[in-house]
């Protein structure tokens, strides 16, 4: 026997001897056990590492002995694709059967003729494998003394295979082309396999397939072209409108605005372009356009007296003009008021509305049915509607024959309609006309209405019909001085048919009918004349508030300008006209307020007979002179519209009339036809955010944010709190303000209920202490800031208490203050008795109300003025209303009547400061005012930092917990950790008015830097009780000074309180 | 690219006694080499080589071992290897020595070299094997590890022998 000399002699050894177990292993067996990566690695890293190392060979040792193992009856399932079974030849060895693993690509060679040899070899291999595996079972035997050439060769071959695998197969997490050196990479390699070198293509192919598979399956089964085809698009849009109502301008908005789903509608929040200042400028100097079609219209139809009688229960003469106001009742003006639940006046507010009466037709001698439209915000609609039904005693859906079958029919109708559209693909959405728009609107409803519910209710006793006209009309709002020049340019009054034709031949039969009537023709001409006059007026603010002008206009798409251009008023045209002067003084006369939009049938026919955009374009392309004016003749639609003047800022002293404009009411279906012409005349479009800014600059409360006493307002506050809390929690504790340390008890909501309650209890305790002066001292001492309230107390006492306060302020420990306050609060609870206990939840309705009595507000407004200024303004007021002087005696009846009331105030900062949402309004101490007197540039006091007892508590508990766990070995400890997020006050709030060094008066609900005033301005509510106390305590020339502090700041800023009526 | 540069020593354990292979374990080998370096190069050498020294791969059946060391000090390791004369494990002691096959910069080059080396070994074995039965089995294993490459391998084997570092 020759042994190859170049090999290590011992390894080569000799040929196999009988009876000696060879140390041969199957090639697979060698590599079966894969090494485990380091155990301490984290899971993801471990996985990554394992993936990287999966092709790398691992160590192979003859660990824990090796040798012949008796493994009878033990089967090894290696789970490979092919298995060969070989009979054992050696009697002494291993398992009878072996499932032969992978070494299967043995080519059938002609020289492989010796069957016994082969089987022997296999057997050895199998045995070796068995021995290898048996080694793990601890059955160690002796080491073989010799090895054969074949085992030697097998071992080498196995190693070569392993190394080949390691070398050829990509093991890293990178892609194939990343293994190439940089100079060989090409641009398109990542997606085009053919760019790769040929040797890598196969692997790359596999890889590409895998990644493609991993990609999310495309849900769209149609190609883009098919998806964008009109019919499919329409179906898709209809599907998407099912949950939230789309306005008619939705597509236009969706391309340009951030859309939000709110109140069951899809509304534009704000434009995607930067436009904060631009939209402000548009409101002041140009024109801002808004789509307010989501506002809901409720119609009341019935006898005037009946309606008035019913509605009188829902509003109060205290809050201003009601439905019965003369101007409004004639239909000449739009009115606005606040509705309450029937006979509940100061409490249970429902929400603010605007309303228009339909002008009486001609002779008013006979009591005819009159119509009243109430426009409400969608959040308020449901409450108001139910209350209206209750008040008007409309219980059952009356037109059972009329309304219900129609509604039931609609789904069926819709189905047939879809079939129809499938058949004739050319139809367009708008011109699907009589069926499409109607059923779609009805099926979709307004999101708050069940399609199978009736939308009209009648009363058998009063004869009033209440109908829900949601989404039946479009309402656009134009804000700004240029709004009526836009209107006059964009709209052209309809031409009157002079020659009488057959009504059947013309599509707009209603207009033909109207033209036959000389009365309506004359009204139309007068309306036209007034509309012409509009162009000569500089600003809509010059009109009386709420002027209503009815019109019938032609199709605005016809005279669309070629290019977008800004419409400017042509003032010189009718500057010195007598008529213009009259118009400014008296507004539009009653006759001109008439519009055909009140007639539902006409609206319906107008919607149906709209010429589609496509047809219009077709006609345009067929014009003889391209680009010339299109003359539709009698085919041109006549659209009845209603223009309503919106008063801008009506309260306060400066910027009166700011933000005034026009509201345009259109029949449905015509939204886009009017929208685009307005924009082509230079109107800028705003969303909900711009509406909020508008109402803030106007100083008007926005709906529903600033109506905390109506259900929608409560809901809104809750949602807002959740949103803000979520946002707060997203920051780590180190990157967000610790509101406990800032002394801010409720940074995300305004606890109005608790505020009013705390103020009430303060007053009652003080009153008690006055009655029994012996015990008063303790109370005064216990409560910092209370000395502010006590005017009656003599000088000495107040000084002492002032000292007490300063002493108190320094440590500023909330817990102590809570403790000292609690007895007083308890006393208050006992004395006030009713309701206090039930109000623990806070914010439930009925606990507080917003003061809306105009008389009282006027009184307060006068009191809020410092004396120096009051000379000028308020003396007339005092003359008019027999102004009472501000004394405790005059205050007492107010406090008795309105124990828990809030007052809507506007605040303007004296110097620095930028108020935000939920900024706290506080009462300045005497020292603050003294300091302000001395130094005009005094910025304001600072709140001392509070301690955060909860943090320490939480830490202690945590320590305890860990200790306990260590002791008890992982047992759950019963102590509940201080729940709630760190940095916020957990649990119920302590006395919020006295929590900080300055007594809390109220909260800001809207606030920002005002571009109009050039300083920070805010709107908010303060407690009436607190306000009166503050005013009583302040010197006359500094009345109405308050301090503002944002939730995340310790700095107070001076501001002046103004109550605008 | 900034990285730590290593040198990988591909070595072969040669022993008279086949039982020696049973003792070949990673831990044992690691201690053995470390001790050898300490013996030869002292504390400095041991410390210098201990940085990033590992046994990357080990095959008891073929006796192939892959050691890693920092590039700066691999000469110390390399020069210490001949002084390993025995392998000791579990009280047993077998005479052996290390035969350095290749010194490479990456594991990959070492693996490539090992493939070629093993193939060459197998082919030579096949050439020299007179016995029919044995020859068949060797042939089979050769075929199992390389289907069509033997010829190519032979060709390239000559070339790569030059760049392969010296064998003892």
Short mmCIF file of C-alpha atoms in Angstrom, two decimals, chain A residues 862-1052:
data_model
loop_
_atom_site.label_atom_id
_atom_site.label_comp_id
_atom_site.label_asym_id
_atom_site.label_seq_id
_atom_site.Cartn_x
_atom_site.Cartn_y
_atom_site.Cartn_z
CA UNK A 862 -68.89 100.15 31.84
CA UNK A 863 -67.48 99.01 35.16
CA UNK A 864 -64.52 97.43 33.50
CA UNK A 865 -63.38 100.71 32.03
CA UNK A 866 -60.92 102.62 34.15
CA UNK A 867 -62.38 105.89 35.31
CA UNK A 868 -60.28 108.10 33.10
CA UNK A 869 -61.55 106.45 30.01
CA UNK A 870 -65.01 106.00 31.29
CA UNK A 871 -65.56 109.71 31.22
CA UNK A 872 -65.55 109.66 27.50
CA UNK A 873 -67.38 106.52 26.62
CA UNK A 874 -69.39 105.26 29.43
CA UNK A 875 -70.99 108.37 30.70
CA UNK A 876 -73.48 108.33 27.89
CA UNK A 877 -74.11 104.75 28.66
CA UNK A 878 -74.68 105.56 32.27
CA UNK A 879 -77.12 108.19 31.26
CA UNK A 880 -78.97 105.78 29.08
CA UNK A 881 -79.14 102.92 31.49
CA UNK A 882 -79.24 104.86 34.73
CA UNK A 883 -75.78 103.63 35.39
CA UNK A 884 -75.32 102.24 38.82
CA UNK A 885 -72.10 102.93 40.58
CA UNK A 886 -69.90 99.99 41.27
CA UNK A 887 -70.45 99.23 44.91
CA UNK A 888 -70.86 96.10 46.89
CA UNK A 889 -74.51 96.85 47.27
CA UNK A 890 -75.09 96.92 43.53
CA UNK A 891 -73.09 93.78 43.08
CA UNK A 892 -74.98 91.69 45.56
CA UNK A 893 -78.18 91.23 43.52
CA UNK A 894 -76.14 90.29 40.48
CA UNK A 895 -74.24 87.70 42.47
CA UNK A 896 -77.45 86.39 43.87
CA UNK A 897 -79.05 86.03 40.46
CA UNK A 898 -76.06 84.61 38.67
CA UNK A 899 -74.10 82.64 41.25
CA UNK A 900 -72.16 80.56 38.80
CA UNK A 901 -71.74 82.51 35.62
CA UNK A 902 -69.01 83.13 33.15
CA UNK A 903 -68.49 86.32 31.21
CA UNK A 904 -67.10 86.46 27.72
CA UNK A 905 -64.28 88.96 27.74
CA UNK A 906 -61.66 90.11 25.35
CA UNK A 907 -58.22 90.89 26.63
CA UNK A 908 -55.50 92.95 25.10
CA UNK A 909 -52.03 92.82 26.53
CA UNK A 910 -50.45 96.02 27.68
CA UNK A 911 -46.92 95.24 26.61
CA UNK A 912 -45.24 91.96 26.05
CA UNK A 913 -46.80 88.58 26.02
CA UNK A 914 -48.42 86.22 23.63
CA UNK A 915 -51.48 84.50 25.00
CA UNK A 916 -52.24 80.94 24.00
CA UNK A 917 -55.01 78.48 24.41
CA UNK A 918 -55.90 77.90 28.07
CA UNK A 919 -53.86 80.81 29.30
CA UNK A 920 -54.85 81.62 32.84
CA UNK A 921 -56.43 84.96 33.67
CA UNK A 922 -55.49 86.02 37.17
CA UNK A 923 -56.13 88.88 39.53
CA UNK A 924 -53.11 91.09 40.12
CA UNK A 925 -52.17 91.76 43.71
CA UNK A 926 -51.84 95.28 45.02
CA UNK A 927 -48.08 95.13 44.82
CA UNK A 928 -48.22 94.29 41.16
CA UNK A 929 -50.29 97.35 40.42
CA UNK A 930 -48.01 99.51 42.53
CA UNK A 931 -45.00 98.24 40.66
CA UNK A 932 -46.72 98.90 37.38
CA UNK A 933 -47.47 102.43 38.52
CA UNK A 934 -43.86 103.06 39.40
CA UNK A 935 -42.35 101.56 36.33
CA UNK A 936 -44.18 101.81 33.05
CA UNK A 937 -42.02 99.10 31.55
CA UNK A 938 -42.70 96.61 34.33
CA UNK A 939 -43.24 93.29 32.57
CA UNK A 940 -45.16 91.54 35.24
CA UNK A 941 -44.62 89.39 38.32
CA UNK A 942 -43.41 85.84 38.29
CA UNK A 943 -44.94 82.82 39.85
CA UNK A 944 -42.61 81.01 42.18
CA UNK A 945 -41.84 77.51 41.11
CA UNK A 946 -44.05 74.93 42.73
CA UNK A 947 -42.80 71.66 44.05
CA UNK A 948 -43.87 68.42 42.49
CA UNK A 949 -44.83 66.14 45.35
CA UNK A 950 -46.08 63.48 42.97
CA UNK A 951 -42.70 62.97 41.42
CA UNK A 952 -41.09 62.24 44.74
CA UNK A 953 -44.01 60.07 45.69
CA UNK A 954 -43.76 58.12 42.49
CA UNK A 955 -40.06 57.67 43.00
CA UNK A 956 -40.58 56.48 46.54
CA UNK A 957 -43.20 54.04 45.45
CA UNK A 958 -40.94 52.77 42.76
CA UNK A 959 -38.19 52.21 45.26
CA UNK A 960 -40.57 50.48 47.58
CA UNK A 961 -41.74 48.35 44.76
CA UNK A 962 -38.28 47.25 43.83
CA UNK A 963 -37.48 46.54 47.43
CA UNK A 964 -40.59 44.52 47.82
CA UNK A 965 -39.90 42.67 44.67
CA UNK A 966 -36.48 41.90 45.85
CA UNK A 967 -37.86 40.68 49.12
CA UNK A 968 -40.78 38.73 47.86
CA UNK A 969 -39.27 37.62 44.65
CA UNK A 970 -41.32 39.12 41.92
CA UNK A 971 -44.63 39.18 43.74
CA UNK A 972 -46.97 41.91 42.67
CA UNK A 973 -47.11 44.66 45.20
CA UNK A 974 -50.49 46.03 46.07
CA UNK A 975 -49.50 49.66 45.97
CA UNK A 976 -50.92 51.30 42.96
CA UNK A 977 -48.38 53.54 41.38
CA UNK A 978 -49.36 57.15 41.00
CA UNK A 979 -51.24 56.86 37.78
CA UNK A 980 -51.44 59.58 35.23
CA UNK A 981 -48.62 61.06 33.34
CA UNK A 982 -45.84 62.71 35.25
CA UNK A 983 -46.01 66.45 34.92
CA UNK A 984 -49.78 66.59 35.15
CA UNK A 985 -51.90 66.93 38.24
CA UNK A 986 -53.27 63.49 39.00
CA UNK A 987 -56.71 62.88 40.29
CA UNK A 988 -59.20 65.57 41.12
CA UNK A 989 -57.99 69.13 41.28
CA UNK A 990 -57.68 71.08 44.50
CA UNK A 991 -59.06 74.61 44.83
CA UNK A 992 -58.03 76.02 41.49
CA UNK A 993 -58.58 79.67 42.24
CA UNK A 994 -56.14 79.79 45.10
CA UNK A 995 -53.57 77.36 43.84
CA UNK A 996 -51.09 79.96 42.66
CA UNK A 997 -49.91 83.18 44.17
CA UNK A 998 -52.39 85.17 42.05
CA UNK A 999 -56.02 84.26 42.27
CA UNK A 1000 -57.37 82.63 39.17
CA UNK A 1001 -60.20 84.39 37.40
CA UNK A 1002 -60.72 82.51 34.18
CA UNK A 1003 -59.19 81.03 31.08
CA UNK A 1004 -58.40 82.12 27.57
CA UNK A 1005 -60.04 80.11 24.81
CA UNK A 1006 -58.57 81.90 21.82
CA UNK A 1007 -55.46 83.92 21.86
CA UNK A 1008 -52.59 84.88 19.65
CA UNK A 1009 -50.58 87.80 18.50
CA UNK A 1010 -52.99 90.08 16.74
CA UNK A 1011 -51.85 91.32 13.37
CA UNK A 1012 -54.51 93.99 13.55
CA UNK A 1013 -53.66 95.43 16.94
CA UNK A 1014 -49.95 94.74 16.95
CA UNK A 1015 -50.01 93.15 20.36
CA UNK A 1016 -51.22 89.99 21.94
CA UNK A 1017 -54.97 89.66 22.10
CA UNK A 1018 -57.08 87.02 23.65
CA UNK A 1019 -60.67 86.00 24.15
CA UNK A 1020 -61.87 84.01 27.04
CA UNK A 1021 -64.21 83.56 29.93
CA UNK A 1022 -63.90 84.78 33.46
CA UNK A 1023 -66.01 83.99 36.45
CA UNK A 1024 -68.59 86.69 37.02
CA UNK A 1025 -68.19 86.49 40.78
CA UNK A 1026 -64.46 86.79 40.50
CA UNK A 1027 -64.68 89.64 38.07
CA UNK A 1028 -66.92 91.64 40.36
CA UNK A 1029 -64.70 90.98 43.33
CA UNK A 1030 -61.70 92.07 41.37
CA UNK A 1031 -63.34 95.23 40.14
CA UNK A 1032 -64.46 96.10 43.65
CA UNK A 1033 -61.01 95.70 45.04
CA UNK A 1034 -59.15 97.60 42.36
CA UNK A 1035 -58.57 101.33 42.42
CA UNK A 1036 -60.79 103.21 40.03
CA UNK A 1037 -58.10 104.24 37.58
CA UNK A 1038 -56.69 100.72 37.33
CA UNK A 1039 -59.90 98.88 36.93
CA UNK A 1040 -59.95 95.97 34.56
CA UNK A 1041 -56.26 95.13 34.82
CA UNK A 1042 -55.57 91.43 34.96
CA UNK A 1043 -52.60 89.17 34.68
CA UNK A 1044 -52.23 86.49 32.03
CA UNK A 1045 -50.02 83.46 32.39
CA UNK A 1046 -49.58 80.79 29.76
CA UNK A 1047 -49.73 77.22 31.05
CA UNK A 1048 -46.06 76.48 30.44
CA UNK A 1049 -44.65 79.65 31.85
CA UNK A 1050 -44.14 81.27 35.24
CA UNK A 1051 -44.29 84.82 33.92
CA UNK A 1052 -47.40 86.87 34.38
#
